[in-house]
Amino acid sequence: MRKTSIITVILLMASLVARADEGMWLPSLISQRIADMQEKGFRLEAEDIYSINQASLKDAVVLFGRGCTGELISPEGLLLTNHHCGYSQIQQHSSVEHDYLKDGFWAMSREEELPNKGLTVSFLERMEDVTDQILRGYDPAMSEAERAELVKKNSQAVIEEATKEGKGLRATVEALYYGNQYFLFLYRQYEDVRLVGAPPSSIGKFGGDTDNWMWPRHTGDFSMFRIYADKENNPAPYSEDNVPYRPKKYFKISLKGVQEGDFTFIYGFPGRTQEYIHSEGVRYIEETGDPHKIHLRTLRLDIMNRHQAQSQKVRIQYSSKNANVSNAWKKWQGEVKGIRKMKTVQTKQEFEKAFDRWAKGGEFDGVVGKIAKIYEELEPYQFATDYYAETVRTVELANFAMSMARLFVKAEDGTVTFDKAKADELASTFYKDWYLPIDKESFIAVMNEYEKNVPAEFKPAYYKDKLAAYGSINAWAEDMFTNSLFADPEKVGSLTETDREAVMSDPATGFFNEFLKWYAADIQPVTARLNQELQLAYRDYMRGQMVYCRTQRVMKDFYPDANLTLRVAYGHIKGYSPADGVYYTPSSTMKGIMEKDNPEIFDYNIPQRLRDIYATKDYGRWADATGEVPVCFIATNHTTGGNSGSPVINADGDLIGLNFDRVWEGTMSDIVFDPDICRNISLDVRYVLFTIDKIGEADYLLEEMTFTE
Ligand code: ARG
Ligand code: GLU
C-alpha cells in the first residue's frame, strides 16, 4: 500500500486556520504561519525571523549550555539568559568569601569577566529538510532496528558533509513527527563564554522554590554573559587574546512597555513535549510515573532543606542541587493536576476510538491497539527504570565513586593506568559541594522506598543478596558511608594506579556498578526494544492522526514535538483564571516585591538597597506609565523547559522580556495545551535594566545596548 507522505499532509494542513496560541513552529517553515502571526499583530516578515540569505532574528538567539536559551543584546557579544540558567556558573565562582549567589556579581571591566569551563553557546546557521537523504536506501521490509541503522549511517554522512568547512561547526540530524521527517540542524558553537553579571539571588531567585512555577511572580531571573571569539570572530577555546564576539544580529530593547493583548513571540529551544501520545502513555504519567517520582523527591528535598537551614555552608553547597530536584518535583505536581482537570486520558481514549473506527481496513488499521499493547508490556520496565533513576542514580557518593573508577584503564597485558589529573579535578568539584549526612540520609530514605515499591523480579540479585547480608538499608548505609574510601578526601587524594582493585571492590563503586550492570543486562534491552516498537507504531499513528484530522475536518494544527531545536511560539499577553472566583492580571510590579518582602523568610528577604530605592521611588527611566517598575508578565506562548532565557519579542521584533517559567496550573502543556490556562512567565526587560542600573550599578553595560522608545 502506498503510504501517505508527510509532506502532502503538512501542506494540506497548513491551509487550516489556527485558533489557539498552541504550537512550537519550525523557523524555516515560518512562512506557513506568518499570515496568522501578522493577523495577530506581528509587523515583520518571515525572512526577518529566519533567513539564510541575510541576518535575521535567529542569529541573535543561542542554545545556552545544554538546555537553555540566550540572546544577544549588543554588538559586542553581550548575552542575556536566566539567572537559573547561569546558576551553576555563578555557583562555581562562589565561596563563603565571595558569595556571588548571595551578593550578586558584576564585572566592572572586561578583565573581570569570568571564564567558564565547559560552557558553550550555539548559533543555528541553518536547518534543512533532509528526509530524502536520511531515508535513502530504505525498504519497507526492513525491521525497525535496520531502519535505525540506516538512519544513523545516512545521518553521519549528512553531518560530515555539512560540517566539512568552517570553524566550530556542529550538526545534528533530528527526527520530527516520530521519524516521518528528518531535519539537519547546523550550529556554530562558541566555547569562550564569560560571566558578566548576575543579581543577588534575593532578586534573581526571589521567591525561590516557593514561587517557582507560580503566578503572580516577582523573580528577577536573569544573568549576563559575553561570548568571546578569535580575531576572525570564529569560535576558539578560552584565551586571553580572544575578543568579544561580533554578532550578525542582536536585539534592540524596547522600553515602550507591554499591555494586555500585545503580540508576543518567543524564539528559543524548547526541550521536550509529547503532544500526540496515546492515552496509555498519559495514564502512566498521571497515575504512576509522576506520583512515584514526586514522592521520592519529597523525601530527598525534606532532608536537604533541613540541613540547608542549619548551615550557611551547606546552604550554598546544595543550592543548585536542591533547585534541580525541586524544579521537576513541583512541575510534575502541576502536570498531574492539569491532566486530571483536562480529562486528557478520557479525551484521548475517545479520540482513539473514533480514529480506530475510521482506520478499519486502511493503512492505519490497528495502530491504536498496538500502541496500547506495547505500553502494557513496557509499564513494569518503565516503572523499574523510573525508580532506578530516582533512587540508585541519585546517590552522590556512588556516582562519584563510579566516575573515579572509570579513570582506571586496564590494558590487555594487564597494566593499569590512572588519570591522576582528571581524578584530582573530579574530586575537588565533588567535595566542594558534598555533605555526607544529606547523601546518607537520602540513600536510606529512597532505598527504603525502593525496597517497598519495586517488585522483586525487577530488583537485581546483587541488591537482594546485599540487603539480606546487611539486614537493613540502614546497616547498608552505615557500611557504605563509613567504609567507602570515597567518603575520605585524603584517601582519594592519594590514589594511584595500584589501587584499582580497592576502587572496584569499594562498597560505593559496587553499589553503582552492580545496579548499572543489572540495568544494562535486564532492563535496558527490553525498554530499548519496546521503545523501538513504540517508535515505529507512533510513526504510523502520527501520520494517521494528521490524515484523520484532515479528512474528518477536525480542526487541529500540527507542529512537531519539541526536541531542543529552535522554535517559534507566538501569542499575546493575557491574564487567566486558575480557579472559580480567581482572576490573575497579566503583569506584576515592584509593589508586589514589597508586599512579599520578609526579612524572616530566606526566599523573600530582598536587598536593603531595593527597599531604599522603593522608598524614594528612585527608579530612573525604568518605571512604567503608572510610576511603578514592571517586573514580570504572562502570555499565551507555548513553551517548555529549554525555553528558559528565550527572548520575548514584540510586534516590531524588539526585545520586551526574557522567558523563564510557566504557570503551575498550565504545566500539562507538555502533553495537552489549554489556551485558557497555559501561560508562560517572562521577566520584563525593564526590570533587568533597572537591576543592572540601580542594584548592580553597572550602568556602563547599558551603553552598548540599543533602545527603542
Ligand atoms: N521553573 C523554572 C524552570 O523550569 C525555573 C527553575 C529555577 N528556579 C527555581 N526556583 N528552582 O526551569
Ligand atoms: N524554567 C524552564 C526552563 O528552564 C522554563 C519553564 C518551562 O518549563 O516552561 O527552561
XYZ file of C-alpha atoms and ligand atoms in Angstrom:
731
model
C 0.000 0.000 0.000
C 1.270 3.445 -0.822
C 1.904 5.415 2.339
C 0.612 8.943 2.554
C 3.615 11.222 2.522
C 4.009 13.531 5.475
C 4.816 16.449 3.207
C 1.479 16.117 1.427
C -0.296 16.084 4.754
C 1.593 19.045 6.168
C 0.971 21.150 3.097
C -2.717 20.379 3.245
C -2.821 21.087 6.971
C -1.232 24.489 6.562
C -4.405 25.736 4.976
C -6.322 25.167 8.201
C -6.752 28.254 10.325
C -5.243 28.402 13.786
C -7.448 29.271 16.715
C -5.484 28.967 19.903
C -1.901 30.075 20.534
C -0.761 26.494 20.894
C 2.271 25.428 18.891
C 6.047 25.484 18.574
C 6.830 26.121 14.949
C 9.898 25.453 12.862
C 11.587 28.737 11.940
C 12.484 27.644 8.407
C 8.813 26.920 7.710
C 7.531 30.051 9.392
C 6.263 31.427 6.084
C 3.369 28.979 6.577
C 2.400 30.783 9.796
C 3.387 34.334 9.031
C -0.064 35.355 7.839
C -1.526 34.181 11.144
C 1.225 35.929 13.087
C 0.616 39.156 11.209
C -3.094 38.881 11.726
C -2.338 38.650 15.440
C -0.217 41.788 15.332
C 3.287 40.914 14.138
C 4.694 43.596 11.841
C 7.727 41.825 10.352
C 8.155 39.239 7.607
C 9.136 35.574 7.635
C 12.607 36.495 6.328
C 13.148 38.679 9.399
C 12.651 35.654 11.615
C 14.662 33.113 9.707
C 16.791 33.611 6.643
C 19.845 32.001 5.153
C 20.451 34.980 2.862
C 20.527 37.845 5.338
C 20.965 38.434 9.045
C 17.722 37.558 10.811
C 16.474 37.260 14.376
C 17.666 33.663 14.557
C 21.245 34.990 14.511
C 20.618 36.719 17.825
C 19.401 33.559 19.589
C 21.617 30.820 21.048
C 21.299 27.468 22.675
C 22.890 28.284 26.033
C 24.729 25.407 27.697
C 22.934 22.123 27.493
C 19.355 23.190 27.918
C 18.629 26.897 27.989
C 18.256 29.725 25.527
C 20.062 33.045 25.434
C 20.009 36.129 23.234
C 22.489 38.704 22.029
C 21.787 42.260 23.151
C 24.804 44.188 21.964
C 27.216 44.360 19.029
C 29.926 43.221 21.441
C 28.670 39.752 22.208
C 26.732 40.593 25.359
C 24.230 37.870 26.122
C 21.185 37.663 28.328
C 19.831 34.469 29.841
C 18.137 33.440 33.071
C 19.746 33.507 36.494
C 18.771 29.862 36.869
C 20.480 29.072 33.548
C 23.740 30.645 34.676
C 23.256 29.345 38.190
C 25.876 26.621 38.174
C 28.450 29.049 36.718
C 27.616 31.664 39.329
C 27.819 28.989 41.985
C 31.120 27.602 40.667
C 32.713 31.016 41.127
C 31.228 31.367 44.613
C 32.648 30.543 48.003
C 31.850 31.671 51.523
C 34.265 34.625 50.979
C 32.963 35.581 47.517
C 29.353 34.571 47.586
C 28.135 35.708 44.164
C 24.924 33.791 44.662
C 24.156 35.829 47.726
C 25.656 39.174 46.771
C 25.473 39.141 43.004
C 28.384 39.682 40.669
C 29.224 42.478 38.242
C 32.361 42.580 36.190
C 33.344 46.215 36.246
C 35.649 45.787 33.273
C 36.213 43.237 30.524
C 39.181 41.866 32.525
C 36.880 40.975 35.382
C 34.576 38.828 33.272
C 34.875 35.233 34.462
C 35.604 32.324 32.075
C 33.573 29.137 32.439
C 34.969 25.760 31.611
C 32.581 23.578 29.660
C 30.032 26.282 28.916
C 29.173 26.680 25.244
C 26.648 28.615 23.184
C 25.453 27.555 19.746
C 24.070 29.647 16.925
C 21.869 27.970 14.352
C 23.493 28.519 10.962
C 20.729 26.798 9.047
C 18.193 23.994 9.158
C 17.079 21.883 6.290
C 14.673 19.065 5.493
C 16.922 16.079 4.756
C 14.261 13.352 4.879
C 15.109 12.045 1.406
C 18.815 11.764 2.156
C 18.251 10.149 5.529
C 15.854 7.537 4.166
C 17.895 6.809 1.048
C 18.066 3.032 0.691
C 15.059 2.457 2.915
C 12.943 -0.539 2.156
C 9.589 -1.012 3.944
C 10.547 -4.635 4.542
C 13.303 -3.510 6.916
C 12.959 -4.074 10.645
C 12.910 -1.004 12.889
C 16.439 -1.834 14.031
C 17.651 -1.996 10.434
C 15.928 1.258 9.682
C 17.567 2.869 12.714
C 20.944 1.629 11.479
C 20.308 3.143 8.060
C 19.160 6.448 9.542
C 22.284 6.580 11.675
C 24.590 5.867 8.747
C 22.932 8.368 6.426
C 22.821 10.977 9.193
C 26.554 10.643 9.731
C 27.159 11.264 6.059
C 24.888 14.320 6.065
C 26.558 15.663 9.205
C 30.055 15.131 7.818
C 29.172 16.927 4.631
C 27.577 19.842 6.498
C 30.462 20.391 8.917
C 33.259 19.966 6.368
C 34.212 23.604 6.186
C 34.221 26.243 8.872
C 35.328 26.575 12.483
C 33.260 25.350 15.394
C 30.592 23.766 13.237
C 28.459 21.130 14.839
C 25.485 19.423 13.254
C 22.703 17.113 14.302
C 20.004 15.322 12.374
C 16.753 15.249 14.292
C 13.663 13.165 13.745
C 10.412 15.111 13.647
C 6.945 13.617 13.926
C 8.405 10.324 15.163
C 10.696 9.969 12.178
C 8.231 10.867 9.463
C 10.542 13.722 8.698
C 14.234 14.493 9.326
C 15.910 17.848 9.641
C 19.537 18.810 9.659
C 20.485 21.496 12.188
C 23.841 23.123 11.620
C 25.282 25.118 14.520
C 28.314 27.239 15.150
C 29.435 26.631 18.689
C 31.429 29.098 20.790
C 33.262 27.886 23.856
C 34.681 31.023 25.443
C 31.677 32.392 27.279
C 32.332 34.604 30.302
C 30.164 35.634 33.197
C 29.474 39.372 33.126
C 26.846 39.867 35.735
C 24.217 38.392 37.972
C 21.923 39.984 40.511
C 21.938 38.651 44.067
C 19.766 35.555 44.439
C 17.421 37.620 46.571
C 16.492 39.227 43.232
C 17.467 36.572 40.674
C 15.797 33.804 42.628
C 13.350 35.954 44.594
C 10.504 33.763 45.803
C 12.779 30.713 45.408
C 11.123 27.386 45.098
C 8.039 28.697 46.878
C 7.142 30.954 43.966
C 8.682 28.716 41.304
C 6.095 27.736 38.644
C 3.682 30.264 40.087
C 1.939 33.434 39.194
C 1.935 36.201 40.434
C 5.677 36.242 40.174
C 8.400 38.735 41.057
C 11.643 36.979 40.201
C 14.442 38.931 38.505
C 15.588 35.741 36.834
C 18.450 36.944 34.623
C 22.212 36.759 34.284
C 24.602 38.125 31.691
C 27.466 36.593 29.799
C 29.739 37.634 26.963
C 30.776 35.470 24.054
C 34.413 35.681 23.030
C 35.888 34.735 19.667
C 39.262 34.749 17.996
C 40.363 37.777 15.995
C 38.469 36.471 12.944
C 35.258 36.249 15.015
C 35.472 32.450 14.940
C 34.944 30.058 17.836
C 38.089 29.405 19.853
C 38.935 27.879 23.213
C 39.400 30.338 26.073
C 42.348 32.602 25.525
C 43.391 35.980 26.856
C 43.807 37.021 23.229
C 40.180 36.370 22.386
C 37.973 39.356 21.690
C 34.255 39.982 22.170
C 32.194 38.223 19.531
C 30.537 40.468 16.927
C 27.073 39.040 16.205
C 25.351 39.165 12.829
C 22.283 40.370 14.668
C 21.408 41.490 18.182
C 18.149 42.547 19.770
C 17.144 46.123 20.192
C 15.486 46.595 23.551
C 12.029 48.076 23.704
C 11.227 50.488 26.502
C 7.700 51.005 25.223
C 6.219 48.674 27.774
C 3.738 45.866 27.456
C -0.002 45.690 27.721
C -2.657 43.011 27.846
C -3.426 41.892 24.303
C 0.025 42.762 22.906
C 1.529 40.324 20.438
C 4.438 38.275 21.866
C 6.774 35.894 20.199
C 9.207 33.516 21.907
C 12.247 32.356 19.988
C 14.093 29.528 21.674
C 14.983 25.909 22.249
C 12.074 24.008 23.846
C 13.303 20.643 25.135
C 10.617 18.005 25.068
C 6.877 17.689 24.588
C 4.614 14.726 23.870
C 1.531 16.279 22.384
C 0.459 13.317 20.274
C 0.891 10.441 22.693
C -1.569 7.672 23.270
C -3.939 7.710 26.266
C -1.981 4.862 27.839
C 1.175 6.941 27.826
C -0.677 9.729 29.593
C -2.282 7.334 32.045
C 1.130 6.036 33.143
C 2.407 9.562 33.701
C -0.699 10.606 35.630
C -1.263 7.523 37.759
C 2.162 6.000 38.250
C 5.235 7.787 36.921
C 4.680 11.288 38.246
C 3.210 10.308 41.656
C 6.105 7.985 42.498
C 8.762 10.390 41.325
C 7.127 13.192 43.288
C 7.120 11.122 46.450
C 10.783 10.115 46.150
C 11.813 13.713 45.608
C 9.726 14.926 48.535
C 11.817 12.682 50.762
C 15.105 13.988 49.378
C 14.019 17.607 49.498
C 12.931 17.340 53.121
C 16.398 16.105 54.009
C 18.218 18.777 52.008
C 16.031 21.572 53.311
C 16.546 20.570 56.934
C 20.345 20.530 56.634
C 20.497 23.642 54.498
C 18.525 25.566 57.080
C 21.140 24.654 59.699
C 24.301 25.756 57.931
C 25.281 28.591 55.657
C 27.941 26.409 54.060
C 25.556 23.574 53.328
C 23.017 26.028 52.016
C 25.466 27.162 49.342
C 26.701 23.645 48.627
C 23.229 22.303 47.967
C 21.547 25.351 46.498
C 21.927 24.261 42.893
C 21.227 20.592 43.625
C 18.156 21.470 45.627
C 16.788 23.728 42.894
C 17.274 20.983 40.316
C 15.491 18.366 42.362
C 12.698 20.661 43.386
C 12.007 22.106 39.949
C 10.689 18.948 38.260
C 9.147 17.847 41.558
C 6.880 20.846 41.586
C 6.219 20.789 37.860
C 5.059 17.165 37.965
C 2.520 18.072 40.621
C 1.021 20.768 38.436
C 1.144 18.456 35.451
C -0.813 15.683 37.170
C -3.405 18.182 38.314
C -3.695 19.676 34.842
C -4.011 16.314 33.096
C -6.766 15.344 35.511
C -8.588 18.599 35.101
C -8.410 18.351 31.326
C -9.527 14.699 31.500
C -6.793 14.041 28.982
C -6.836 10.266 29.288
C -10.555 10.195 28.618
C -10.410 12.711 25.767
C -7.620 10.775 24.147
C -9.480 7.478 24.565
C -12.483 8.940 22.797
C -10.303 10.260 20.006
C -8.607 6.873 19.694
C -11.954 5.089 19.453
C -13.126 7.345 16.653
C -9.768 7.102 14.935
C -9.822 3.326 15.160
C -13.275 3.109 13.634
C -12.173 5.346 10.802
C -8.946 3.386 10.292
C -10.619 -0.010 9.779
C -9.337 -1.713 6.664
C -6.880 1.056 5.810
C -3.236 1.913 6.292
C -3.696 2.792 9.981
C -5.875 -0.126 10.979
C -4.983 -1.467 14.438
C -2.216 1.007 15.243
C -4.022 2.379 18.289
C -4.438 -1.075 19.807
C -0.878 -1.954 19.001
C 0.427 1.031 20.932
C -1.742 0.129 23.940
C -0.304 -3.376 23.918
C 3.270 -2.151 23.797
C 2.608 0.189 26.713
C 1.196 -2.682 28.717
C 4.362 -4.667 28.231
C 6.560 -1.644 28.815
C 4.934 -0.393 32.002
C 6.703 -2.562 34.620
C 10.038 -1.904 32.921
C 9.348 1.789 32.771
C 8.480 1.721 36.441
C 11.739 -0.065 37.256
C 13.630 2.486 35.148
C 11.959 5.454 36.819
C 12.671 4.015 40.229
C 16.280 3.274 39.389
C 16.737 6.843 38.108
C 15.188 8.451 41.172
C 16.888 6.253 43.771
C 20.158 4.458 42.953
C 21.293 7.073 40.460
C 20.765 9.906 42.925
C 23.336 8.680 45.446
C 26.103 11.234 45.100
C 28.850 9.158 46.672
C 28.127 6.237 44.370
C 28.083 8.449 41.290
C 31.405 9.928 42.287
C 32.916 6.502 43.014
C 31.901 5.279 39.598
C 33.308 8.250 37.738
C 36.591 7.785 39.611
C 36.591 4.069 38.821
C 36.307 4.914 35.140
C 39.648 6.719 35.316
C 41.429 3.406 35.815
C 42.076 1.760 32.495
C 43.313 -1.795 32.313
C 45.185 -2.675 29.118
C 45.117 -6.137 27.577
C 48.502 -7.017 29.041
C 47.114 -6.248 32.486
C 48.878 -2.941 33.081
C 46.716 -0.317 34.696
C 46.802 3.413 34.022
C 45.110 6.026 36.166
C 44.357 9.587 35.082
C 45.529 11.365 38.204
C 44.969 14.907 36.948
C 41.398 14.200 35.971
C 40.842 12.449 39.306
C 42.046 15.484 41.255
C 39.771 17.705 39.249
C 36.719 15.471 39.775
C 37.483 15.159 43.469
C 37.791 18.869 44.085
C 34.498 19.573 42.299
C 32.778 16.785 44.188
C 33.977 17.559 47.718
C 33.380 21.275 47.344
C 29.637 20.638 47.308
C 29.159 17.323 49.054
C 27.716 16.945 52.522
C 27.805 13.369 53.749
C 24.823 13.461 56.139
C 22.477 14.592 53.353
C 23.704 11.940 50.966
C 23.495 9.213 53.580
C 20.040 10.107 54.836
C 18.797 10.333 51.256
C 20.237 6.932 50.499
C 18.345 5.477 53.433
C 15.107 7.241 52.536
C 14.979 6.390 48.850
C 16.327 2.865 49.151
C 13.687 2.034 51.735
C 11.068 3.139 49.211
C 12.804 1.109 46.584
C 12.612 -1.952 48.827
C 8.932 -1.356 49.469
C 7.672 -0.454 45.995
C 9.718 -2.230 43.367
C 8.576 -5.816 42.687
C 11.178 -8.492 43.481
C 11.513 -9.616 39.876
C 12.654 -6.094 38.980
C 15.394 -5.996 41.572
C 18.951 -7.181 40.869
C 20.206 -10.299 42.646
C 23.091 -8.168 43.927
C 20.652 -5.957 45.763
C 18.723 -8.808 47.307
C 21.890 -10.590 48.473
C 23.405 -7.446 49.940
C 20.259 -6.462 51.741
C 19.978 -9.955 53.207
C 23.598 -9.775 54.334
C 23.282 -6.318 55.882
C 19.881 -6.959 57.369
C 18.629 -3.432 56.668
C 19.069 -0.417 54.426
C 20.343 1.453 57.466
C 23.137 -1.031 58.037
C 23.988 -0.865 54.361
C 24.231 2.912 54.523
C 26.339 2.682 57.671
C 28.856 0.479 55.895
C 28.925 2.411 52.656
C 29.236 5.883 54.109
C 31.755 4.832 56.771
C 33.937 2.399 54.899
C 33.927 3.637 51.340
C 37.293 5.162 50.550
C 35.412 7.806 48.579
C 33.968 9.189 51.793
C 37.505 10.262 52.668
C 39.083 13.022 50.540
C 42.547 12.147 51.816
C 42.336 8.554 50.661
C 41.032 9.718 47.314
C 43.878 12.229 47.032
C 46.483 9.519 47.404
C 45.021 7.041 44.914
C 47.474 5.566 42.409
C 47.224 3.022 39.615
C 47.900 0.226 42.118
C 44.536 0.918 43.764
C 42.296 -0.344 41.003
C 41.224 -3.434 42.950
C 40.375 -1.409 46.032
C 38.365 1.025 43.984
C 36.425 -1.662 42.157
C 35.585 -3.537 45.351
C 34.630 -0.390 47.237
C 31.044 -0.510 48.569
C 30.066 2.744 46.817
C 31.514 1.687 43.469
C 29.971 -1.736 43.856
C 26.556 -0.303 44.554
C 26.566 1.859 41.466
C 28.273 -0.619 39.195
C 26.190 -3.664 40.086
C 22.957 -1.789 39.545
C 24.307 -0.418 36.304
C 25.216 -3.885 35.055
C 21.800 -5.201 36.017
C 20.085 -2.306 34.295
C 22.171 -2.761 31.164
C 21.505 -6.501 31.059
C 17.945 -6.925 32.321
C 16.072 -3.683 31.804
C 17.597 -1.517 29.132
C 17.471 -4.113 26.311
C 13.770 -4.663 26.932
C 12.890 -0.976 27.139
C 15.037 -0.307 24.082
C 13.226 -2.983 22.089
C 9.796 -1.852 23.227
C 10.590 1.791 22.651
C 11.695 0.935 19.157
C 8.408 -0.850 18.530
C 6.622 2.095 20.028
C 8.521 4.490 17.830
C 7.519 2.537 14.739
C 3.869 2.398 15.750
C 3.887 6.090 16.648
C 5.315 6.932 13.265
C 2.196 5.481 11.678
C -0.134 6.829 14.318
C 1.295 10.332 13.949
C 0.760 10.301 10.215
C -2.610 8.711 10.788
C -3.689 11.481 13.156
C -2.848 14.041 10.504
C -4.720 12.266 7.756
C -7.640 11.607 10.042
C -7.957 15.216 11.173
C -7.754 16.484 7.644
C -10.233 14.064 6.093
C -12.622 14.273 9.044
C -12.353 18.056 9.112
C -11.146 18.067 12.714
C -9.564 21.473 13.268
C -6.081 20.857 14.523
C -2.745 22.404 13.680
C 0.173 20.045 13.797
C 3.630 21.092 14.856
C 6.484 18.743 15.668
C 7.025 17.883 19.336
C 9.804 19.879 20.955
C 13.244 18.289 20.740
C 15.619 21.075 21.787
C 15.641 22.568 18.313
C 14.906 26.192 17.580
C 11.199 27.081 17.555
C 8.863 29.983 17.289
C 5.920 30.265 19.661
C 3.637 33.246 19.341
C 0.709 34.521 21.320
C -0.254 37.531 23.332
C -0.119 38.951 26.804
C -3.086 37.715 28.743
C -4.283 37.066 32.304
C -6.048 33.890 33.353
C -8.440 32.388 35.782
C -6.885 29.378 37.547
C -9.949 28.615 39.657
C -13.508 29.654 40.199
C -13.643 33.169 41.570
C -9.999 33.947 40.870
C -8.636 36.064 38.063
C -4.985 36.971 37.586
C -3.980 40.111 35.715
C -1.031 39.662 33.356
C 1.688 41.831 34.866
C 3.431 42.386 38.170
C 5.414 45.316 39.530
C 7.872 46.158 42.267
C 4.956 46.893 44.529
C 4.396 43.140 44.684
C 8.015 42.572 45.698
C 7.488 44.888 48.637
C 4.290 43.094 49.578
C 6.171 39.791 49.670
C 9.287 41.237 51.306
C 10.033 39.495 54.587
C 13.466 39.534 56.239
C 12.478 36.470 58.258
C 11.978 34.257 55.229
C 15.044 33.463 53.174
C 13.249 33.374 49.799
C 11.561 36.727 50.401
C 14.332 38.709 52.011
C 15.242 41.383 49.475
C 18.395 43.522 49.439
C 18.129 46.621 51.627
C 19.069 48.660 48.583
C 15.845 47.633 46.851
C 13.824 48.770 49.877
C 15.605 52.114 49.880
C 15.015 52.651 46.200
C 11.366 51.780 46.596
C 11.014 54.209 49.483
C 12.476 57.082 47.477
C 10.981 55.956 44.152
C 14.392 56.485 42.600
C 13.532 54.429 39.509
C 15.401 56.396 36.877
C 13.968 55.797 33.434
C 12.661 52.317 34.256
C 9.194 52.992 35.681
C 6.054 52.394 33.609
C 3.215 54.834 32.966
C 1.747 54.190 36.426
C 5.028 55.062 38.100
C 5.875 51.511 39.153
C 8.779 49.384 37.955
C 7.331 46.478 35.956
C 8.724 43.069 36.953
C 7.086 40.104 35.198
C 4.275 39.322 32.785
C 2.432 36.298 31.454
C 1.330 35.417 27.946
C -0.179 32.585 25.931
C 3.015 31.404 24.236
C 3.503 27.657 24.148
C 6.825 26.977 25.865
C 8.581 24.284 27.827
C 11.847 23.527 29.643
C 14.674 24.793 27.444
C 12.762 27.939 26.634
C 14.282 29.438 29.753
C 16.151 32.558 28.815
C 14.342 32.844 25.482
C 13.837 36.327 24.129
C 10.289 37.634 24.325
C 9.847 39.708 21.209
C 7.213 42.305 20.376
C 5.368 43.024 17.126
C 8.362 45.023 15.848
C 10.948 42.358 16.588
C 12.361 44.138 19.645
C 13.104 42.570 22.997
C 10.490 43.102 25.717
C 11.402 40.316 28.082
C 13.026 37.066 29.000
C 11.019 33.852 29.263
C 11.722 31.872 32.434
C 8.785 29.790 33.563
C 5.181 28.656 33.131
C 2.233 28.894 35.483
C 1.770 25.825 37.619
C -1.829 25.169 36.561
C -0.658 25.026 32.944
C 2.370 22.719 33.185
C 0.438 19.916 31.471
C 1.081 21.836 28.247
C 3.928 19.400 27.516
C 1.142 16.893 26.900
C -2.003 18.912 26.401
C -2.362 22.663 25.888
C -5.275 24.552 27.395
C -5.441 28.042 25.908
C -7.491 29.236 28.890
C -4.910 28.242 31.480
C -1.497 27.737 29.902
C 0.699 30.790 30.341
C 4.420 31.347 30.041
C 6.046 33.665 32.571
C 8.532 36.299 31.461
C 10.714 38.832 33.106
C 10.013 42.363 31.884
C 13.210 43.666 30.295
C 12.774 46.966 32.131
C 13.301 45.186 35.453
C 16.502 43.702 34.024
C 17.714 47.178 33.098
C 16.590 48.636 36.418
C 18.546 45.950 38.279
C 21.702 46.426 36.214
C 21.494 50.160 36.676
C 20.262 50.650 40.216
C 21.270 47.476 42.048
C 24.392 46.401 40.162
C 25.435 49.983 39.408
C 26.836 48.522 36.221
C 25.183 51.114 34.047
C 28.206 51.120 31.714
C 26.686 47.903 30.321
C 23.668 49.856 29.139
C 25.918 51.874 26.868
C 26.449 49.001 24.485
C 22.714 48.304 24.141
C 20.263 49.847 21.697
C 16.889 51.031 22.978
C 13.669 51.779 21.165
C 11.194 54.091 22.878
N 10.599 26.546 36.768
C 11.638 27.164 36.004
C 12.259 26.135 35.067
O 11.708 25.108 34.844
C 12.644 27.818 36.882
C 13.512 26.900 37.688
C 14.576 27.552 38.513
N 14.052 28.194 39.715
C 13.872 27.581 40.902
N 13.348 28.263 41.881
N 14.184 26.333 41.115
O 13.421 25.989 34.804
N 12.187 27.220 33.650
C 12.117 26.430 32.475
C 13.451 26.225 31.788
O 14.462 26.126 32.428
C 11.111 27.036 31.577
C 9.822 26.756 32.156
C 9.072 25.750 31.383
O 9.261 24.534 31.564
O 8.301 26.236 30.574
O 13.558 26.038 30.616
